[in-house]
XYZ file of C-alpha atoms in Angstrom:
415
model
C 24.961 -62.531 -6.450
C 24.619 -61.083 -9.911
C 21.187 -60.576 -11.344
C 20.156 -62.552 -14.396
C 19.216 -60.803 -17.598
C 15.510 -60.181 -17.885
C 15.198 -61.051 -21.547
C 17.066 -62.937 -24.222
C 18.405 -59.684 -25.631
C 19.124 -56.302 -24.044
C 16.086 -54.077 -23.913
C 16.704 -51.092 -26.146
C 15.533 -47.562 -25.590
C 13.181 -47.896 -28.562
C 11.508 -51.041 -27.231
C 11.197 -49.517 -23.753
C 9.613 -46.366 -25.161
C 7.217 -48.357 -27.341
C 6.111 -50.489 -24.392
C 5.598 -47.400 -22.233
C 3.559 -45.505 -24.823
C 1.406 -48.397 -26.043
C 0.559 -49.724 -22.576
C -0.307 -46.203 -21.423
C -2.664 -45.819 -24.398
C -4.249 -49.192 -23.643
C -4.908 -48.118 -20.039
C -6.435 -44.893 -21.359
C -8.822 -46.991 -23.470
C -10.076 -49.380 -20.796
C -10.250 -46.879 -17.924
C -10.526 -43.379 -19.386
C -13.001 -44.403 -22.114
C -15.091 -46.877 -20.099
C -17.103 -46.124 -16.964
C -15.536 -42.674 -16.771
C -17.031 -41.804 -20.154
C -20.348 -43.322 -19.096
C -20.455 -40.990 -16.087
C -20.009 -38.045 -18.473
C -22.710 -39.201 -20.898
C -25.192 -40.606 -18.376
C -27.407 -37.483 -18.407
C -27.702 -37.532 -22.201
C -28.340 -41.283 -22.268
C -31.100 -40.971 -19.661
C -33.160 -38.828 -22.010
C -33.413 -41.522 -24.678
C -33.080 -44.753 -22.663
C -35.201 -43.705 -19.650
C -33.419 -45.012 -16.557
C -32.777 -43.737 -13.050
C -29.775 -43.215 -10.814
C -30.300 -46.533 -8.940
C -29.751 -48.297 -12.259
C -26.449 -46.472 -12.646
C -25.437 -47.800 -9.239
C -26.279 -51.352 -10.285
C -24.182 -51.015 -13.438
C -21.154 -49.527 -11.695
C -21.382 -52.179 -8.987
C -21.621 -54.873 -11.626
C -18.555 -53.501 -13.381
C -16.649 -53.673 -10.090
C -17.675 -57.307 -9.583
C -16.673 -58.041 -13.170
C -13.268 -56.457 -12.557
C -12.683 -58.540 -9.428
C -13.804 -61.752 -11.118
C -11.525 -61.165 -14.086
C -8.645 -60.502 -11.691
C -8.936 -64.073 -10.418
C -8.644 -65.538 -13.921
C -6.050 -63.140 -15.296
C -2.959 -64.902 -13.955
C -3.649 -68.354 -15.479
C -4.665 -66.760 -18.778
C -1.429 -64.779 -18.836
C 0.621 -67.909 -18.190
C -1.249 -69.711 -20.960
C -1.215 -67.056 -23.687
C 1.436 -64.513 -22.639
C 0.967 -61.089 -21.071
C 1.149 -59.107 -24.297
C -1.500 -61.217 -26.008
C -3.896 -60.927 -23.060
C -3.412 -57.148 -22.883
C -3.972 -56.691 -26.615
C -7.054 -58.924 -26.669
C -8.560 -57.018 -23.733
C -7.858 -53.591 -25.251
C -9.218 -54.625 -28.657
C -12.327 -56.140 -27.063
C -12.832 -52.923 -25.104
C -12.759 -50.986 -28.371
C -15.499 -53.170 -29.860
C -17.592 -52.910 -26.675
C -17.297 -49.123 -26.765
C -18.432 -49.132 -30.389
C -21.406 -51.384 -29.600
C -22.556 -48.915 -26.944
C -23.529 -46.597 -29.784
C -26.226 -49.068 -30.876
C -27.875 -50.052 -27.573
C -31.674 -49.860 -27.410
C -32.104 -49.977 -23.627
C -30.076 -49.420 -20.479
C -29.656 -53.127 -19.759
C -27.881 -53.670 -23.053
C -25.616 -50.755 -22.173
C -25.139 -52.167 -18.680
C -24.052 -55.558 -20.004
C -21.440 -53.918 -22.240
C -20.163 -51.669 -19.441
C -19.919 -54.612 -17.051
C -17.911 -56.498 -19.676
C -15.623 -53.460 -19.906
C -14.805 -54.016 -16.234
C -13.294 -57.384 -17.138
C -11.327 -55.805 -19.983
C -9.856 -53.278 -17.564
C -8.573 -56.012 -15.253
C -7.198 -58.072 -18.138
C -5.321 -55.033 -19.423
C -3.767 -53.618 -16.277
C -2.806 -56.755 -14.326
C -0.437 -58.350 -16.897
C 1.508 -55.078 -17.263
C 3.688 -55.845 -14.231
C 4.973 -59.051 -15.794
C 5.455 -57.448 -19.207
C 7.457 -54.570 -17.741
C 9.571 -57.010 -15.757
C 10.467 -58.828 -18.984
C 11.320 -55.999 -21.359
C 12.036 -52.826 -19.372
C 15.443 -52.286 -17.722
C 15.301 -52.218 -13.920
C 16.484 -48.599 -13.863
C 13.298 -47.513 -15.675
C 10.680 -49.879 -14.279
C 9.254 -47.484 -11.673
C 9.063 -44.659 -14.209
C 7.227 -46.797 -16.759
C 4.810 -48.156 -14.155
C 4.127 -44.589 -13.061
C 3.511 -43.422 -16.614
C 1.094 -46.281 -17.223
C -0.792 -45.447 -14.018
C -1.443 -41.982 -15.461
C -3.050 -43.541 -18.540
C -6.464 -43.074 -16.936
C -5.800 -39.341 -16.631
C -4.802 -39.151 -20.295
C -8.002 -40.938 -21.276
C -10.097 -38.597 -19.160
C -8.288 -35.611 -20.664
C -9.022 -36.841 -24.184
C -12.632 -37.449 -23.190
C -12.881 -33.888 -21.926
C -11.715 -32.597 -25.305
C -13.828 -34.860 -27.519
C -17.153 -35.069 -25.707
C -18.130 -31.351 -25.743
C -17.452 -31.143 -29.484
C -19.241 -34.376 -30.405
C -22.199 -34.067 -28.047
C -23.132 -30.596 -29.262
C -22.648 -31.345 -32.944
C -24.104 -34.855 -32.910
C -25.358 -37.054 -30.018
C -24.193 -39.500 -27.357
C -24.278 -42.429 -29.793
C -21.767 -40.642 -32.001
C -19.482 -40.177 -28.996
C -19.411 -43.914 -28.296
C -18.911 -44.693 -31.988
C -15.979 -42.300 -32.410
C -14.320 -43.299 -29.132
C -14.745 -46.974 -30.003
C -13.263 -46.520 -33.472
C -10.295 -44.640 -32.024
C -9.778 -47.391 -29.442
C -9.838 -50.196 -32.018
C -7.373 -48.306 -34.208
C -5.016 -47.641 -31.297
C -5.203 -51.277 -30.172
C -4.295 -52.636 -33.611
C -1.516 -50.104 -34.241
C -0.142 -50.751 -30.765
C -0.068 -54.495 -31.378
C 1.764 -54.013 -34.666
C 4.328 -51.677 -33.104
C 5.010 -53.987 -30.165
C 5.338 -57.007 -32.446
C 8.016 -55.177 -34.393
C 9.893 -53.379 -31.617
C 9.285 -55.379 -28.416
C 8.345 -58.934 -29.364
C 9.253 -60.235 -25.888
C 6.055 -58.597 -24.641
C 4.186 -61.547 -26.170
C 6.545 -64.253 -24.920
C 4.925 -66.830 -22.673
C 6.608 -67.789 -19.407
C 8.834 -70.843 -19.625
C 7.835 -73.451 -17.041
C 11.450 -74.560 -16.759
C 12.570 -71.000 -15.970
C 9.904 -70.737 -13.320
C 11.194 -73.890 -11.654
C 14.798 -72.756 -11.915
C 14.055 -69.441 -10.250
C 12.002 -71.014 -7.458
C 13.541 -74.435 -7.032
C 12.746 -74.432 -3.338
C 9.036 -74.328 -4.191
C 8.942 -77.379 -6.425
C 5.575 -78.817 -5.498
C 3.498 -75.668 -5.637
C 5.700 -72.733 -6.566
C 2.939 -70.224 -7.116
C 0.824 -70.890 -4.056
C 3.747 -70.922 -1.650
C 5.552 -67.994 -3.241
C 2.427 -65.845 -2.901
C 1.888 -66.647 0.773
C 4.633 -64.423 2.193
C 4.514 -61.535 4.685
C 5.870 -59.173 2.025
C 3.035 -59.946 -0.363
C 0.399 -59.653 2.352
C 1.835 -56.251 3.203
C 1.570 -55.194 -0.460
C -2.029 -56.394 -0.631
C -2.865 -54.604 2.613
C -1.465 -51.362 1.217
C -3.677 -51.611 -1.858
C -6.717 -52.372 0.302
C -5.966 -49.315 2.443
C -5.506 -47.258 -0.721
C -8.974 -48.260 -1.863
C -10.467 -47.483 1.547
C -8.949 -43.990 1.491
C -9.065 -42.951 -2.166
C -12.543 -44.209 -3.019
C -14.466 -42.086 -0.479
C -12.207 -39.046 -1.027
C -13.289 -38.954 -4.675
C -16.872 -40.131 -4.416
C -18.043 -37.794 -1.665
C -16.075 -34.648 -2.502
C -18.800 -32.983 -4.573
C -21.512 -33.829 -2.034
C -19.461 -32.538 0.900
C -18.372 -29.298 -0.732
C -21.660 -28.637 -2.516
C -24.298 -29.719 -0.008
C -22.511 -29.012 3.277
C -20.008 -26.283 2.456
C -22.123 -24.620 -0.265
C -19.342 -24.186 -2.803
C -20.435 -23.640 -6.382
C -20.491 -26.359 -9.007
C -18.002 -24.376 -11.083
C -15.488 -24.300 -8.222
C -15.888 -28.029 -7.588
C -15.316 -28.559 -11.307
C -12.113 -26.532 -11.049
C -10.892 -28.839 -8.295
C -11.496 -31.909 -10.450
C -9.679 -30.254 -13.338
C -6.715 -29.604 -11.060
C -6.697 -33.250 -9.985
C -6.782 -34.372 -13.611
C -4.025 -32.043 -14.798
C -1.834 -33.017 -11.851
C -2.424 -36.668 -12.668
C -1.024 -36.184 -16.169
C 2.463 -35.804 -14.726
C 2.383 -37.237 -11.204
C 2.627 -40.924 -12.092
C 5.712 -40.550 -14.261
C 7.323 -37.942 -11.981
C 7.010 -40.119 -8.881
C 8.192 -43.106 -10.891
C 11.362 -41.214 -11.806
C 11.854 -40.353 -8.149
C 11.352 -43.995 -7.159
C 14.029 -45.087 -9.617
C 16.409 -42.720 -7.805
C 15.584 -43.131 -4.097
C 13.634 -46.389 -4.029
C 9.976 -47.317 -4.317
C 9.141 -47.666 -0.640
C 10.426 -44.195 0.299
C 8.561 -42.634 -2.623
C 5.453 -44.599 -1.674
C 5.660 -43.252 1.883
C 5.898 -39.734 0.453
C 2.815 -40.393 -1.684
C 0.816 -41.536 1.327
C 1.907 -38.426 3.223
C 0.389 -36.351 0.406
C -2.816 -38.396 0.620
C -2.848 -37.727 4.362
C -2.530 -34.010 3.641
C -5.340 -34.200 1.069
C -7.639 -35.699 3.682
C -6.761 -33.208 6.401
C -7.015 -30.169 4.131
C -10.579 -31.087 3.179
C -11.573 -32.068 6.728
C -10.401 -28.777 8.213
C -13.077 -26.898 6.206
C -10.739 -24.204 4.925
C -11.250 -21.784 2.072
C -10.675 -22.065 -1.628
C -6.875 -21.964 -1.366
C -6.865 -24.842 1.118
C -9.126 -26.913 -1.103
C -6.982 -26.235 -4.156
C -3.980 -27.444 -2.180
C -5.961 -30.567 -1.265
C -6.803 -31.186 -4.928
C -3.160 -30.940 -5.965
C -2.075 -33.192 -3.087
C -4.649 -35.812 -4.043
C -3.760 -35.643 -7.733
C -0.100 -36.168 -6.892
C -0.724 -39.031 -4.480
C -3.481 -40.947 -6.269
C -1.718 -41.659 -9.556
C 1.620 -42.107 -7.798
C 0.336 -44.764 -5.399
C -1.270 -46.841 -8.132
C 1.925 -46.709 -10.163
C 4.387 -47.318 -7.342
C 2.814 -50.483 -5.939
C 2.948 -52.255 -9.332
C 6.507 -50.932 -9.678
C 7.457 -52.530 -6.363
C 5.912 -55.835 -7.439
C 7.760 -55.698 -10.765
C 11.107 -55.137 -9.072
C 10.626 -57.506 -6.134
C 9.185 -60.504 -8.002
C 10.026 -62.448 -11.128
C 7.942 -61.779 -14.263
C 6.458 -65.262 -13.864
C 4.982 -64.540 -10.413
C 4.402 -60.771 -10.537
C 1.156 -61.102 -12.502
C -0.296 -63.493 -9.913
C 0.738 -61.181 -7.068
C -0.796 -58.160 -8.771
C -3.989 -60.072 -9.569
C -4.560 -60.821 -5.885
C -3.615 -57.224 -5.082
C -6.396 -55.966 -7.343
C -8.902 -58.135 -5.493
C -7.758 -56.523 -2.239
C -8.063 -53.106 -3.874
C -11.616 -53.819 -4.982
C -12.613 -55.064 -1.544
C -11.017 -52.040 0.110
C -12.730 -49.606 -2.245
C -16.115 -51.243 -1.685
C -15.684 -51.221 2.090
C -14.514 -47.611 2.047
C -17.420 -46.380 -0.050
C -20.085 -48.369 1.790
C -18.686 -47.596 5.240
C -18.352 -43.902 4.474
C -21.916 -43.718 3.203
C -23.191 -45.381 6.365
C -21.045 -43.089 8.519
C -22.463 -39.986 6.841
C -26.040 -41.161 7.333
C -25.236 -41.827 10.995
C -23.538 -38.528 11.913
C -25.070 -36.330 9.221
C -21.799 -34.980 7.828
C -19.035 -35.960 5.428
C -16.329 -34.157 7.405
C -15.382 -37.159 9.520
C -14.888 -39.224 6.380
C -11.981 -37.028 5.306
C -10.428 -37.206 8.760
C -10.717 -40.974 8.406
C -8.993 -40.814 5.022
C -6.084 -39.020 6.683
C -5.899 -41.665 9.419
C -5.888 -44.537 6.915
C -3.211 -42.770 4.859
C -1.071 -42.393 7.990
C -1.282 -46.138 8.641
C -0.395 -46.879 5.010
C 2.572 -44.499 5.182
C 3.974 -46.391 8.171
C 3.345 -49.795 6.591
C 5.048 -48.752 3.352
C 8.237 -48.080 5.305
C 8.099 -51.667 6.589
C 8.406 -53.049 3.061
C 11.792 -54.656 2.348
C 14.063 -52.551 0.150
C 13.215 -53.667 -3.382
C 16.728 -52.806 -4.591
C 18.223 -55.469 -2.335
C 15.622 -57.981 -3.474
C 16.363 -57.197 -7.127
C 20.078 -57.799 -6.618
C 19.392 -61.260 -5.184
C 16.949 -62.336 -7.925
């Protein structure tokens, strides 16, 4: 059976490139310039706003809840207004929220804005799977999803360049103001470019097309189409990814610094290696997935995550830990680009957003369970080492499950 065209006109190289670049920049705004920037500026903000670390925990937890809540509402909003419009509105709102952070008078005002940024992040990233399915040729969908997944790394990289200059010459309020202004400018320019070069990004789903594509689900096409073993397997993989990746990141500095007595400068080097690796890993693994298939590339990514866990758990020297950092940088951004790529290829644009929205809820639950469970485990046994062995075990399970996914290339041909 021949596949149907994805859009009313062939997607050109220019429109594909514009979608890839603009969506990557939008992800950099909502992730790289949000809570990540707050974690960089928190010490400077404490001096003038007078708050403690427990308050930071409340804010980050609130942002996570906000992200999960927005995930539940993202799919109907996308159907109502179109994926491109939802993404643009979220990115533009994020820019204004970042700007407002420069004027806060207490930590609770800042917390409210940061929690709202969590919703913007969900509303930006979730509709991307449907947008890519509409306007990007199948041969490039994995690559584009991978590039977009590295948007966070690009945002963090830009933050690393801007913050030292601005914080020493001015203050933390100036940092938020400049970053917010840049974000608003990028959001507006991106909207203008996409309107001119890839207008289908803003096209709303046609109800008639949805019924045509899923005629066997006439009464409740969305509910029944979501409740499939394949989708549950996808959601399980994202939950396992959260369980493994969250603790690996959150407890690395404590394990290496407090237990292994490595210097802060060395730990900083490891994080720099992860960030630099992330700049290329998403797109590189996406290219590989377009050649050999998403599920095989996903299994490879989980094998690297397994290695990252084992290399830290074995308490080796600096070379071993550098290898672990590279392995994690390669796997982390690849995994969170490949799973959306699989959804894009295996589902229609009309249903992919709903599938990915539920997947993000599973990811949030998995991350919360992983972080909380790991913290309890450390307090019980008195060491972080077992956590990294557990990360390796979870990654091994995910690697096996990823191989059980149906071949997305066969699904695409039958769509």
